[in-house]
mmCIF file of C-alpha atoms in Angstrom:
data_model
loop_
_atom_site.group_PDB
_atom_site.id
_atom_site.type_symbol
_atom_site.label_atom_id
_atom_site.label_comp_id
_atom_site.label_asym_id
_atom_site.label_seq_id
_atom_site.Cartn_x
_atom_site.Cartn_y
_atom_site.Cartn_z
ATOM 1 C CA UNK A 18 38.326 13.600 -4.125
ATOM 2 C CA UNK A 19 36.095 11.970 -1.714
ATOM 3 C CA UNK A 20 33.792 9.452 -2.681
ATOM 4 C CA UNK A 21 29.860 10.249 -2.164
ATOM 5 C CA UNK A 22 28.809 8.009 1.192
ATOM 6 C CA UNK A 23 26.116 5.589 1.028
ATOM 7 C CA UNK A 24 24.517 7.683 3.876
ATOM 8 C CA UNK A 25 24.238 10.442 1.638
ATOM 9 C CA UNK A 26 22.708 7.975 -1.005
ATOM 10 C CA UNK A 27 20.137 7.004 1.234
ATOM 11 C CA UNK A 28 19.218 10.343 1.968
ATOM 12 C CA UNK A 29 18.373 11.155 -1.594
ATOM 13 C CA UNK A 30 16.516 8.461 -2.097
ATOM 14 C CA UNK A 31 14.322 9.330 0.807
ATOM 15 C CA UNK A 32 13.887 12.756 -0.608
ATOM 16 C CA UNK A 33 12.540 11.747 -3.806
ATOM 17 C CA UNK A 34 10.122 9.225 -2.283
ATOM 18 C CA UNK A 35 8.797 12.032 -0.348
ATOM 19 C CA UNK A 36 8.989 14.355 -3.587
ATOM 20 C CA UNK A 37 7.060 11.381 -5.267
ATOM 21 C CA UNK A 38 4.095 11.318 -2.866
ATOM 22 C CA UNK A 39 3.995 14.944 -2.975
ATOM 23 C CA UNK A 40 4.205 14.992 0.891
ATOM 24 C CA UNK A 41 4.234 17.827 3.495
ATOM 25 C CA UNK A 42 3.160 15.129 6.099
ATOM 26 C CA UNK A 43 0.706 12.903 7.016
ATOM 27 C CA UNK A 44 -2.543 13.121 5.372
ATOM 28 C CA UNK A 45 -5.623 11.840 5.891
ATOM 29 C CA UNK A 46 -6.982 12.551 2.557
ATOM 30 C CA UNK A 47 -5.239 13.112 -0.706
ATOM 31 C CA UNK A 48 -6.113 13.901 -4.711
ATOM 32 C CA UNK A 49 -7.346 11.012 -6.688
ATOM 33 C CA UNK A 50 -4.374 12.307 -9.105
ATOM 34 C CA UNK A 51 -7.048 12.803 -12.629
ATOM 35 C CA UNK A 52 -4.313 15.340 -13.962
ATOM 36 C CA UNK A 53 -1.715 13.323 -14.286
ATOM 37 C CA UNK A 54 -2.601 12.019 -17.385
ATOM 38 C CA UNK A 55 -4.054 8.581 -16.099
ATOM 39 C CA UNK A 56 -6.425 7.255 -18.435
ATOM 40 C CA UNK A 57 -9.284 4.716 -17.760
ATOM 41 C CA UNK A 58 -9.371 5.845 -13.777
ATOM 42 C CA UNK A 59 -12.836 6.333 -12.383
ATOM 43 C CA UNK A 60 -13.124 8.503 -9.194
ATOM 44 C CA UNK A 61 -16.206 7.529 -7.264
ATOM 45 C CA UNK A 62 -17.865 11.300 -7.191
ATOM 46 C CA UNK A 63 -17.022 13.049 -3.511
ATOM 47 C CA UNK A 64 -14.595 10.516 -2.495
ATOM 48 C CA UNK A 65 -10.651 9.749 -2.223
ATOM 49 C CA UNK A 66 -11.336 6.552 -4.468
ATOM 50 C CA UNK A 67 -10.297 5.887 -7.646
ATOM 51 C CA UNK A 68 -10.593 2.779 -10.046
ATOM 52 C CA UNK A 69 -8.653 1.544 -13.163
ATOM 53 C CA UNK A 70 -11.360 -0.344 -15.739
ATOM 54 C CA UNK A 71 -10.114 -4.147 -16.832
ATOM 55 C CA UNK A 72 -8.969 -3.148 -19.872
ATOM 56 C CA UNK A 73 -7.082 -0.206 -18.351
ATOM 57 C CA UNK A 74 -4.842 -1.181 -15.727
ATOM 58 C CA UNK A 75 -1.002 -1.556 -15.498
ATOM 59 C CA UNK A 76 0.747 -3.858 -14.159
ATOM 60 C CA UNK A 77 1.788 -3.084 -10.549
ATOM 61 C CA UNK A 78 5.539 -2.608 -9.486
ATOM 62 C CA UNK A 79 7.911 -5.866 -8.508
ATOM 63 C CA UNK A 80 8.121 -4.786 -4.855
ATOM 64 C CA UNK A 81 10.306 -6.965 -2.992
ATOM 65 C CA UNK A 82 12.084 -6.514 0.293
ATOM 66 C CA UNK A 83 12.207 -7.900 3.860
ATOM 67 C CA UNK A 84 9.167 -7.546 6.315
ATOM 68 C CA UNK A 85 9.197 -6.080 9.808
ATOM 69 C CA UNK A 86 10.020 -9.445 10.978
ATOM 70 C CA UNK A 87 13.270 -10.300 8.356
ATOM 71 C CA UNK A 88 11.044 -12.380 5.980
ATOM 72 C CA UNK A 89 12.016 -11.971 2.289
ATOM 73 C CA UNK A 90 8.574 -11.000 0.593
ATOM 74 C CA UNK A 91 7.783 -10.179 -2.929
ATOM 75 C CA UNK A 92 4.863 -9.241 -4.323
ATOM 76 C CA UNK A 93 4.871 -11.480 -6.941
ATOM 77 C CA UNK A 94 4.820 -14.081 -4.543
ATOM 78 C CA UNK A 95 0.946 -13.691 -4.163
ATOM 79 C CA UNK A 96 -0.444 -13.749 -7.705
ATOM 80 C CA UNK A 97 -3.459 -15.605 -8.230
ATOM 81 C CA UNK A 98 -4.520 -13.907 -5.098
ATOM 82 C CA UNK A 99 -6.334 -10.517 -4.978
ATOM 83 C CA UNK A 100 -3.269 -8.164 -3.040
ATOM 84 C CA UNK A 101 -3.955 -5.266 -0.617
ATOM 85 C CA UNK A 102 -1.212 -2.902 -0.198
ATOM 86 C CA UNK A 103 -1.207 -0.135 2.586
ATOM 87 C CA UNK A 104 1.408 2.412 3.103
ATOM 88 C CA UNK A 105 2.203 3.567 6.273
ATOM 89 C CA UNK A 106 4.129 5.102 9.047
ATOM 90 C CA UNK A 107 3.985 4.737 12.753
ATOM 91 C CA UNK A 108 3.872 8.678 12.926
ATOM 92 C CA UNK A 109 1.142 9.086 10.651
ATOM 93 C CA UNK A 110 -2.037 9.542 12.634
ATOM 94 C CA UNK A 111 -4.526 8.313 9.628
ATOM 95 C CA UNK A 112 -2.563 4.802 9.892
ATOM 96 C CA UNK A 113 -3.122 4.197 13.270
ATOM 97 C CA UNK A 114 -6.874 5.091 12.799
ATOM 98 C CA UNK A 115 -7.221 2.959 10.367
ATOM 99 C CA UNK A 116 -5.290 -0.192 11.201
ATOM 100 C CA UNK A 117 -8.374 -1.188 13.204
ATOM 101 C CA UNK A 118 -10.337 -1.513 10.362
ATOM 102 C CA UNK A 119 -7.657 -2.796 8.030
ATOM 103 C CA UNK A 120 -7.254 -6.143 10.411
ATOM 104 C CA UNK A 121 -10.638 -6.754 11.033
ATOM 105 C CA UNK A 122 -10.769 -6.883 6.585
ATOM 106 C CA UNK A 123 -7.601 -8.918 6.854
ATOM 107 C CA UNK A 124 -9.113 -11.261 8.990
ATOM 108 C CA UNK A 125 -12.660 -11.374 7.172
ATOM 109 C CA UNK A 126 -11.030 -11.954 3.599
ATOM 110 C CA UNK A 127 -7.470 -13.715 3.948
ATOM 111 C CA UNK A 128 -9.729 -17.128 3.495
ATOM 112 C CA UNK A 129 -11.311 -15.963 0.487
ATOM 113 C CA UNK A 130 -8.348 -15.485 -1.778
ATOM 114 C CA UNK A 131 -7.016 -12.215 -0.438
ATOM 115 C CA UNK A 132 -3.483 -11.046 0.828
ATOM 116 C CA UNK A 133 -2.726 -7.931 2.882
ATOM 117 C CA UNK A 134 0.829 -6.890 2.302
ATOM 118 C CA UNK A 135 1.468 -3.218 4.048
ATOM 119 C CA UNK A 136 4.380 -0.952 2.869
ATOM 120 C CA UNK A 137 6.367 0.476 6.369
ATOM 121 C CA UNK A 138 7.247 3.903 5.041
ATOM 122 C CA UNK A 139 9.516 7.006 6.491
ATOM 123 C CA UNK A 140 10.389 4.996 9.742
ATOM 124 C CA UNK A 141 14.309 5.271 10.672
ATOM 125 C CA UNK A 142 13.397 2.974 13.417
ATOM 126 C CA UNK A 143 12.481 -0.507 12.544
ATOM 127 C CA UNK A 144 11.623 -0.792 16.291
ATOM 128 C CA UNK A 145 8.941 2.290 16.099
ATOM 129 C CA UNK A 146 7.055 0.298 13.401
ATOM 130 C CA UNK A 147 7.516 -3.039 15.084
ATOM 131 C CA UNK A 148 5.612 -1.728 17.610
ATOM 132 C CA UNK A 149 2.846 -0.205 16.342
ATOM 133 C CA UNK A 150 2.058 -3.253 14.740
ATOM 134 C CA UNK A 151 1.747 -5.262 18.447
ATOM 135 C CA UNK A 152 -0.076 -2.303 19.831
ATOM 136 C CA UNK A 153 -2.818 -2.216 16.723
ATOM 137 C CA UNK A 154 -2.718 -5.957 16.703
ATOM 138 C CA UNK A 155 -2.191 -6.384 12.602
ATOM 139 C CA UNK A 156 -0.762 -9.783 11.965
ATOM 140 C CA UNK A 157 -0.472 -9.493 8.093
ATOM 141 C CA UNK A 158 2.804 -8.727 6.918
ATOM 142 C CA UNK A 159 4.573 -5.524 5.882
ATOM 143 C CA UNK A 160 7.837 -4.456 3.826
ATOM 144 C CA UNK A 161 10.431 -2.031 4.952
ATOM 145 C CA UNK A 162 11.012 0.461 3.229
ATOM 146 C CA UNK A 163 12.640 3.751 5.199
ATOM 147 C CA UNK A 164 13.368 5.163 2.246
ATOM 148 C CA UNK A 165 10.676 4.854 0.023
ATOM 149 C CA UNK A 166 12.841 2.583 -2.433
ATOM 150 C CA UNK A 167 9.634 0.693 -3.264
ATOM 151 C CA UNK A 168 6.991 3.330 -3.642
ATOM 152 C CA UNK A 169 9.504 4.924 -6.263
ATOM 153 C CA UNK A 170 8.630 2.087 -8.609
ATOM 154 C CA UNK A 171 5.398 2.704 -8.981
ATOM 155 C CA UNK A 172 4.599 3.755 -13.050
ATOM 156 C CA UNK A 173 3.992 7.432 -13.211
ATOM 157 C CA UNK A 174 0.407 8.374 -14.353
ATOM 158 C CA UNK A 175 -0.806 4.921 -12.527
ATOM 159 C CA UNK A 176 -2.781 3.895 -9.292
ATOM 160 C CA UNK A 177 0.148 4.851 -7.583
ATOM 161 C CA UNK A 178 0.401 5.533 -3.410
ATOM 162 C CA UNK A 179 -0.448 9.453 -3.588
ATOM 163 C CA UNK A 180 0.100 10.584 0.352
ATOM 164 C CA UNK A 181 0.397 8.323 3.689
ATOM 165 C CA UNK A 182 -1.781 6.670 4.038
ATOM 166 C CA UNK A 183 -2.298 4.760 0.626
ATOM 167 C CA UNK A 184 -4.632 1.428 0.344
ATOM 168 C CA UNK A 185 -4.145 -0.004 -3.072
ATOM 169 C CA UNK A 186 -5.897 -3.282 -4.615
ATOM 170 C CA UNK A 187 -3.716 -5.205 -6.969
ATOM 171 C CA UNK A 188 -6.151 -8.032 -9.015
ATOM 172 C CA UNK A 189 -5.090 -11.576 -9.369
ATOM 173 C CA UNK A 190 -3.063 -10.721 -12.617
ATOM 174 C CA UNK A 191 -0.907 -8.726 -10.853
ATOM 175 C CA UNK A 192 -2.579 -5.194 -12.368
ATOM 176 C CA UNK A 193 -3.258 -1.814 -10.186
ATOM 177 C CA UNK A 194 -7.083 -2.067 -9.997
ATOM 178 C CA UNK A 195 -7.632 0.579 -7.073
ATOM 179 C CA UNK A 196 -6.838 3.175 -5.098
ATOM 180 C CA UNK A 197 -7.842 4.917 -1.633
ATOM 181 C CA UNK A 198 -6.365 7.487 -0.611
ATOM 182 C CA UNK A 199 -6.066 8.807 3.275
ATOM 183 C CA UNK A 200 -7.199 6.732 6.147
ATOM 184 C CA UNK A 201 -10.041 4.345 5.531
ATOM 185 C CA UNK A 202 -13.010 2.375 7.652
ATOM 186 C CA UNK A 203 -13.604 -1.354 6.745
ATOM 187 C CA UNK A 204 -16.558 -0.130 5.241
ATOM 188 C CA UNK A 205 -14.960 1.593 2.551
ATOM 189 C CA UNK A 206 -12.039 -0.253 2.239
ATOM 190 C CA UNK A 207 -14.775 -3.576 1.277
ATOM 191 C CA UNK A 208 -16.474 -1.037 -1.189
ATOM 192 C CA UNK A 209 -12.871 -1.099 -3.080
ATOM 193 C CA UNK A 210 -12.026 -4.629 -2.504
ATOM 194 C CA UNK A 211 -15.197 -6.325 -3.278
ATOM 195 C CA UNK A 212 -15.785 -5.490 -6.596
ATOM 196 C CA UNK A 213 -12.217 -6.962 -7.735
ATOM 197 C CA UNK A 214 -12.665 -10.302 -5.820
ATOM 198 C CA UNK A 215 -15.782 -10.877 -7.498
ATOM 199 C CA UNK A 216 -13.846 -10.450 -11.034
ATOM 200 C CA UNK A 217 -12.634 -14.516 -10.264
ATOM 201 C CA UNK A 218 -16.561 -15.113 -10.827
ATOM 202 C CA UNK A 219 -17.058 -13.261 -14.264
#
């Protein structure tokens, strides 16, 4: 009997990370995800944007992989520091919208205690997402991830990346504190990461 082939492995896996974001393709906005039994989430009213209380939050997923560029990056790597993840393709429309606005918050807040770490999803071709980061100019790193290894590990009923693209903010403890869902402007994207940098001064 043949033996099942890695390729068809990888396939799988790529499956259920689509199954797991509930994707039929790129979205630019997405359900904030109340009825899946998450508990302590606030949705601001009319909005894509949803927020875990202190005492509510879990703890987010030990993501870990190589960036764009070969780097070995973990998440883990940054606590202390408030962490911005953002998952995204180069075919998704939303992310190249919104990669605009996500460097020009990058660049505003990476002095204050911040670190953008993006999540390259559903790209075959390392070379397509290579790309799109010189032609959108973002300089802060992102993880690999073809087959959606990494967003698999999110806990189920938690902040967790709900279509592409995602933005989630991940507090200095290492805890999902937020969520955006669909392309963003740096305007909103500062309404979500303010309020947990300002938690350091409580």
């Amino acid at each position: 009997m043949a033996r099942p082939r890695p390729r068809v492995a990888a396939a799988a896996a790529a499956t259920a990370a689509a199954a797991a974001l509930a994707l039929t393709g790129c979205s630019s906005s997405g359900s904030s995800g109340s009825g899946d039994g998450q508990i302590g989430f606030v949705s601001a009213k009319g909005s894509n944007i949803s927020k875990a209380e202190v005492g509510h939050r879990q703890d987010a997923p030990d993501l870990s992989g190589n960036t764009l560029e070969g780097t070995p990056v973990k998440l883990a790597d940054y606590r202390g520091k408030v962490v911005v993840l953002n998952v995204w393709g180069s075919w998704c429309g939303p992310c190249r919208a919104e990669a605009d606005d996500l460097q020009r918050v990058w660049e505003k807040y990476k002095d204050q205690g911040v670190q953008f770490l993006g999540i390259n999803t559903r790209d075959p071709e390392i070379t397509n997402a290579v790309r799109f980061e010189q032609e959108k100019g973002v300089t802060f790193p992102s993880l690999y991830d073809p087959a959606g290894t990494q967003l698999l590990k999110f806990p189920k009923g938690s902040l967790n990346p709900q279509s592409v693209p995602t933005t989630i903010v991940v507090d200095r403890e290492g805890r999902l504190a937020a969520r955006a869902v669909g392309g963003q402007t740096d305007d909103a994207l500062e309404s979500v990461l303010q309020p947990v940098l300002a938690e350091q001064k409580q």
